[in-house]
Tab-separated table of C-alpha atoms and ligand atoms in Angstrom:
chain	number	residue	atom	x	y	z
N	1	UNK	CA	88.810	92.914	84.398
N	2	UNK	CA	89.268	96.631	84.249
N	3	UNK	CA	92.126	98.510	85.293
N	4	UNK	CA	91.678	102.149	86.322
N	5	UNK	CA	94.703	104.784	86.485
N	6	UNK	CA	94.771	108.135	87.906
N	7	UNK	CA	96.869	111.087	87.228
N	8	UNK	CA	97.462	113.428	89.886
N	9	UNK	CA	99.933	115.531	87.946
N	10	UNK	CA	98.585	118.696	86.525
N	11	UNK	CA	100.872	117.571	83.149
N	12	UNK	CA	99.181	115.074	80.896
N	13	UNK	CA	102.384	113.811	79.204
N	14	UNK	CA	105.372	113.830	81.834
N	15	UNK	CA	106.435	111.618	84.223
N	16	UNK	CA	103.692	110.402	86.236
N	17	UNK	CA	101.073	110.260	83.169
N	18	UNK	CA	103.546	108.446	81.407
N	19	UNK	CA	104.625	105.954	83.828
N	20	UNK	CA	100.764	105.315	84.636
N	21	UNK	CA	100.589	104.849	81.008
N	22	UNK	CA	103.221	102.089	81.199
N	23	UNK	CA	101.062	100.424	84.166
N	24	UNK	CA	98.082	100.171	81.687
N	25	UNK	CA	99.809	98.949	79.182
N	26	UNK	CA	101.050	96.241	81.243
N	27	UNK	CA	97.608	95.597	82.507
N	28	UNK	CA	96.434	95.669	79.423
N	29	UNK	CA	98.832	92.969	77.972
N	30	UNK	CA	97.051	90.742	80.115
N	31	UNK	CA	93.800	91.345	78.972
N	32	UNK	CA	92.332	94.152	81.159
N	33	UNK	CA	90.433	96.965	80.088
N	34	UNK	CA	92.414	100.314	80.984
N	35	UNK	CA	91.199	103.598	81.526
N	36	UNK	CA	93.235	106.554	82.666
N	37	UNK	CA	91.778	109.874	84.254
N	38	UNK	CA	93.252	113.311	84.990
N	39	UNK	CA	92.312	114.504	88.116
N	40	UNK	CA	93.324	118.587	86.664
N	41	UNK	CA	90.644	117.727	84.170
N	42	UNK	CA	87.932	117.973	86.311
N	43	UNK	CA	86.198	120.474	89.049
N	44	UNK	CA	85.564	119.239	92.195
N	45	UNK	CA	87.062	119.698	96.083
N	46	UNK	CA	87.786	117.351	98.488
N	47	UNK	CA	85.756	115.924	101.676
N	48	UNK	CA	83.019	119.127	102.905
N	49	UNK	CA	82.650	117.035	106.338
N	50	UNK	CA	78.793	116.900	105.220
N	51	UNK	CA	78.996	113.293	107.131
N	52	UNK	CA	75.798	111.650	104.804
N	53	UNK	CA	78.534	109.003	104.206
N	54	UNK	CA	78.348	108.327	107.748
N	55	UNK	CA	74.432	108.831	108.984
N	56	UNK	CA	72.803	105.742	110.637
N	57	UNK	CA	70.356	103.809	108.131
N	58	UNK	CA	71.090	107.009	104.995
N	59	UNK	CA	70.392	106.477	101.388
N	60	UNK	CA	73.970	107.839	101.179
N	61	UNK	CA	75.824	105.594	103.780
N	62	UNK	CA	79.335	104.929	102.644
N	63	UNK	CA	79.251	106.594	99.724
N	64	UNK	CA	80.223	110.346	98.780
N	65	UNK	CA	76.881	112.172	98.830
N	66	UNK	CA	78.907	115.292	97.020
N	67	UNK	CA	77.714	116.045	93.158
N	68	UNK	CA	80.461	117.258	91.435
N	69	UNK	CA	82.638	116.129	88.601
N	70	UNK	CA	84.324	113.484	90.739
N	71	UNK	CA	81.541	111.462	91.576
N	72	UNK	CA	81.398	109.719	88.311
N	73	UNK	CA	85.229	108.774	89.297
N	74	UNK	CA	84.552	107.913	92.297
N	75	UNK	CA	82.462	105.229	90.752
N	76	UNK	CA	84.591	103.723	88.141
N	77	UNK	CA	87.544	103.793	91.105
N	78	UNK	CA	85.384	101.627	93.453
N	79	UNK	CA	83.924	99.426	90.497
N	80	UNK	CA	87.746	99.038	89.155
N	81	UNK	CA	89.382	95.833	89.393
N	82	UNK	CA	93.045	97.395	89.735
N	83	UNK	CA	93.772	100.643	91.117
N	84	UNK	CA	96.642	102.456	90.090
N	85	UNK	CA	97.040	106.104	91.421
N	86	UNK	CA	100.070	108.547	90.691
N	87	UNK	CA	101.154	111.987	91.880
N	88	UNK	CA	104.580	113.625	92.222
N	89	UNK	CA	105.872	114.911	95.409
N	90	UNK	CA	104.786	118.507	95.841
N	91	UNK	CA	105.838	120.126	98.826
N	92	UNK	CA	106.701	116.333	100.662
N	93	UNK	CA	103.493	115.277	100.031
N	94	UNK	CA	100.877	114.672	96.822
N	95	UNK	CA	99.312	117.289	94.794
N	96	UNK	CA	96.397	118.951	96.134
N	97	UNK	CA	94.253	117.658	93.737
N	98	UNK	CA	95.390	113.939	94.246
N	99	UNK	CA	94.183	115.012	98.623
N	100	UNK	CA	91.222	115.983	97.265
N	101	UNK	CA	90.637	112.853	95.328
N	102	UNK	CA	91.843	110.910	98.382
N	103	UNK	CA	89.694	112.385	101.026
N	104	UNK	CA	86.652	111.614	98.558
N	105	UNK	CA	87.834	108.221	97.797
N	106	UNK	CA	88.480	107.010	101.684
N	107	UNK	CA	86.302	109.392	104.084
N	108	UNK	CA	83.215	106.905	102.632
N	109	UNK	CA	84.631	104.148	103.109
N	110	UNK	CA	86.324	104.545	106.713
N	111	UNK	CA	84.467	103.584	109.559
N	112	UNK	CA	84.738	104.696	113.003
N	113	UNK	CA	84.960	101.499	114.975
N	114	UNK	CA	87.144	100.544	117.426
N	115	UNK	CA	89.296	99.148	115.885
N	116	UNK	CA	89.007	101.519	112.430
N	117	UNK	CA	87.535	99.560	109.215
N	118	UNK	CA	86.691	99.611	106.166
N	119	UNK	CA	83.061	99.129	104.482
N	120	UNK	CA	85.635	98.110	100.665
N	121	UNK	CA	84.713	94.727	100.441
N	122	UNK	CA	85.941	93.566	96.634
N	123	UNK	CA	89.078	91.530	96.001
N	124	UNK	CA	91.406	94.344	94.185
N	125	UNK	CA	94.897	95.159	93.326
N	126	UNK	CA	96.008	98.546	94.225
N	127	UNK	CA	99.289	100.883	93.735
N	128	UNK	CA	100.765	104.118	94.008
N	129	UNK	CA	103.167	105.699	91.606
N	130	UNK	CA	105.229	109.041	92.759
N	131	UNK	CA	107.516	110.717	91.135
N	132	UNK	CA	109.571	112.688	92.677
N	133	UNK	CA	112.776	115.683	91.784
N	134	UNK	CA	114.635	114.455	94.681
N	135	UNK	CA	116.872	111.801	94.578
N	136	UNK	CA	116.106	108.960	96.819
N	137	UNK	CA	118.876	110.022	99.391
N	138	UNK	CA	117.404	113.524	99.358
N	139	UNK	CA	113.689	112.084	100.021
N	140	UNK	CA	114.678	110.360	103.108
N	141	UNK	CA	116.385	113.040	104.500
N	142	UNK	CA	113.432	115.035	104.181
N	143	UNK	CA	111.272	112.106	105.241
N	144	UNK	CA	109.209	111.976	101.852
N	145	UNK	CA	109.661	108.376	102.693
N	146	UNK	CA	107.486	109.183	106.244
N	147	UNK	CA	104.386	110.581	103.891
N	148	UNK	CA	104.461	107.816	101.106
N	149	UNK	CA	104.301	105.078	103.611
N	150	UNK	CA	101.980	106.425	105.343
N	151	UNK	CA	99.788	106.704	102.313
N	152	UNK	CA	100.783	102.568	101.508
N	153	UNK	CA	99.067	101.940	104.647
N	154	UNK	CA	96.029	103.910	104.547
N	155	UNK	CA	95.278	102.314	101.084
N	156	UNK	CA	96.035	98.961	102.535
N	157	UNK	CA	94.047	99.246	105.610
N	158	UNK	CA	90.832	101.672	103.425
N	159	UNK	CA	91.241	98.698	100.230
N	160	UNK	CA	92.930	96.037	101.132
N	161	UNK	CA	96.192	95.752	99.178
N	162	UNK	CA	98.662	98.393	97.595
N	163	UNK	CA	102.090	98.891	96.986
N	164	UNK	CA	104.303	101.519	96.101
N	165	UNK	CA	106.801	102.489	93.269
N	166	UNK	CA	108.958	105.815	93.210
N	167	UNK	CA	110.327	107.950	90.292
N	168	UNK	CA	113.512	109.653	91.733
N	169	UNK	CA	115.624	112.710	90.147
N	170	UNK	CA	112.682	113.075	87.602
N	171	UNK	CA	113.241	115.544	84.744
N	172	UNK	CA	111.247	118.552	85.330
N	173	UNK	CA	111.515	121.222	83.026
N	174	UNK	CA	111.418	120.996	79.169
N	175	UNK	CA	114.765	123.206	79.108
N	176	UNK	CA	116.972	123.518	81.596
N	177	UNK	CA	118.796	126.784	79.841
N	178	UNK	CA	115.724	128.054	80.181
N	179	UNK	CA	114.922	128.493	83.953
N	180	UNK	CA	116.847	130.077	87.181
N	181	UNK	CA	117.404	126.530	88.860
N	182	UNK	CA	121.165	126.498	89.989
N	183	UNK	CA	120.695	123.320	92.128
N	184	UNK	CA	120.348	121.012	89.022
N	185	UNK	CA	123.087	119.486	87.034
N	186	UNK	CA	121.140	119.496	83.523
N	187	UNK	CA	123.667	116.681	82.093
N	188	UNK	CA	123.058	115.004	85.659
N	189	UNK	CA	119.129	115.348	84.910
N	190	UNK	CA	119.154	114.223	81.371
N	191	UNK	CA	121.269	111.405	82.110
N	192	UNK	CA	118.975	109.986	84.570
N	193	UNK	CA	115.958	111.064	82.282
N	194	UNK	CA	118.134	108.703	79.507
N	195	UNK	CA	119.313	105.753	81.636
N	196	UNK	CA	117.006	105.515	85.101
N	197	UNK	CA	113.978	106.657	83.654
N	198	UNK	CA	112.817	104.018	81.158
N	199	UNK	CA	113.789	101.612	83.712
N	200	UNK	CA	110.791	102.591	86.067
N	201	UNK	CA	109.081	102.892	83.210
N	202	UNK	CA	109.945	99.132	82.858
N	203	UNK	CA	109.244	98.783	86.146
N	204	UNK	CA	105.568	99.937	85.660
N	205	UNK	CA	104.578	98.107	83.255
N	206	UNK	CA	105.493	95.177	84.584
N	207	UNK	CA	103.797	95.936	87.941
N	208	UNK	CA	100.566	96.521	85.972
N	209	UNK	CA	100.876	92.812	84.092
N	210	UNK	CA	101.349	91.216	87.665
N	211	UNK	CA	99.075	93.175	89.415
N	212	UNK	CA	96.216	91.669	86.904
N	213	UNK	CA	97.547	88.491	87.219
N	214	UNK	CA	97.610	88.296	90.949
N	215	UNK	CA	93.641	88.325	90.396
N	216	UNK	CA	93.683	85.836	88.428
T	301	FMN	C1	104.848	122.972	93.192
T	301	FMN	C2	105.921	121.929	93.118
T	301	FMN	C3	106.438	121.401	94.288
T	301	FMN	C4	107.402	120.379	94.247
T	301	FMN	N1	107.862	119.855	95.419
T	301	FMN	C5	108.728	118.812	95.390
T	301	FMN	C6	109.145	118.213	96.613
T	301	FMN	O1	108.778	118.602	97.709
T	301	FMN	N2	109.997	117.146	96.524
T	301	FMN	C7	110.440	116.656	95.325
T	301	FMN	O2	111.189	115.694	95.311
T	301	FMN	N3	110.027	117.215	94.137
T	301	FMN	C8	109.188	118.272	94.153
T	301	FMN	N4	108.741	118.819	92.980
T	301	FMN	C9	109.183	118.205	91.697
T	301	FMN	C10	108.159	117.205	91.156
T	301	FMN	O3	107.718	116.304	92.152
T	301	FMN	C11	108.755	116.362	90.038
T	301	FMN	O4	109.318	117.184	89.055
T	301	FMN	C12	107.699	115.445	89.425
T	301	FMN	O5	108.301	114.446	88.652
T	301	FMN	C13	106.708	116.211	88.569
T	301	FMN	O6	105.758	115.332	88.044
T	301	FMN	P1	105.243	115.448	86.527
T	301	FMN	O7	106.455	115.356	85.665
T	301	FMN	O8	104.311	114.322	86.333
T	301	FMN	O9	104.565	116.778	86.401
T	301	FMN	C14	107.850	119.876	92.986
T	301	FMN	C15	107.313	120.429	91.804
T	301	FMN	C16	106.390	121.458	91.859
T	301	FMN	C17	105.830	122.047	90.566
């Protein structure tokens, strides 16, 4: 059983890395392998609309005929027994590295039948960790919500399963004193870093133990 995590945040040790960390280490707990991957490590773009993932009887038929620095990823992601992706919010939506990843995860595997399909045919557990500056009152106001469950659906319909679990009012900077960001209420922030914060952590790591177990 191997569980795969990837990091969509350009920062290696803040919220999202850490909370996929938690995820593994749930997985882990019940035996899985873990890996985790950082999408800023690597150099690659997203879909080039090349379409050999999609050409009748090709070598390359459903599978991402691009040679970069993803397409080991790629691999591991499709081999990978649980799935667990994470980005924060930039902009409403994911990073544009985490697109990037996503267009070169799903374009392969999306078919254009009537109705649309998928060619993912293994068993798997998948989720989808954001974390977000916004509160969760904020989000849906500016219909963050809209985006992530859109997302949730493609990566139920593209592999079969996946749920979602949010990070609100993250802690973003190091030191508050330290940048022009008049909005934030630093006690506020650290408060929620202190008392919210480990609880999603919680949160993640049991949602990797279950999500292993599920397979089970
Ligand atoms: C370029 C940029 C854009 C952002 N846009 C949003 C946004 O639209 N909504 C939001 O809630 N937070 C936004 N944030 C805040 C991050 O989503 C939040 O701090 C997140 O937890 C950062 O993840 P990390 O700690 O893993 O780096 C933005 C941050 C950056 C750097």
């Amino acid at each position: 059983m191997k569980a795969i995590g990837v990091n969509g945040s350009p920062r290696k040790k803040w919220n999202t890395a850490t909370l996929l960390e938690k995820v593994l280490e749930g997985a882990g707990s019940q035996g899985a392998r873990t890996e985790l991957v950082h999408l800023y490590d690597l150099d690659y773009k997203g879909c080039i609309s090349c379409f050999a993932c999609k050409k009748k009887n090709g070598k390359r038929y459903g599978i991402c005929a691009v040679k970069d620095e993803l397409t080991p990823v790629l691999k591991k992601v499709r081999e990978a027994d649980v799935i667990i992706l994470g980005s924060p919010i930039y902009f409403g939506t994911v990073t544009g590295e985490m697109r990037s990843f996503l267009e070169r995860l799903f374009f392969p595997l999306f078919t254009y039948t009537d109705p649309r399909g998928s060619l993912f045919s293994r068993r798997v557990r998948t989720a989808f960790i954001y974390t977000l500056g916004a509160t969760k009152r904020l989000a849906r106001e500016r219909r963050f919500d809209k985006h992530i469950a859109a997302t949730e659906a493609l990566m139920q319909m593209i592999l079969g399963t996946s749920e979602t679990l949010c990070s609100y009012d993250t802690y973003q900077f190091e030191d508050y004193s330290k940048v022009y960001a008049p909005c934030f209420d630093p006690e506020k922030k650290a408060r929620v870093r202190a008392e919210v914060f480990p609880m999603d952590c919680e949160k993640a790591f049991r949602m990797g133990a279950r999500l292993v177990r599920e397979l089970r």
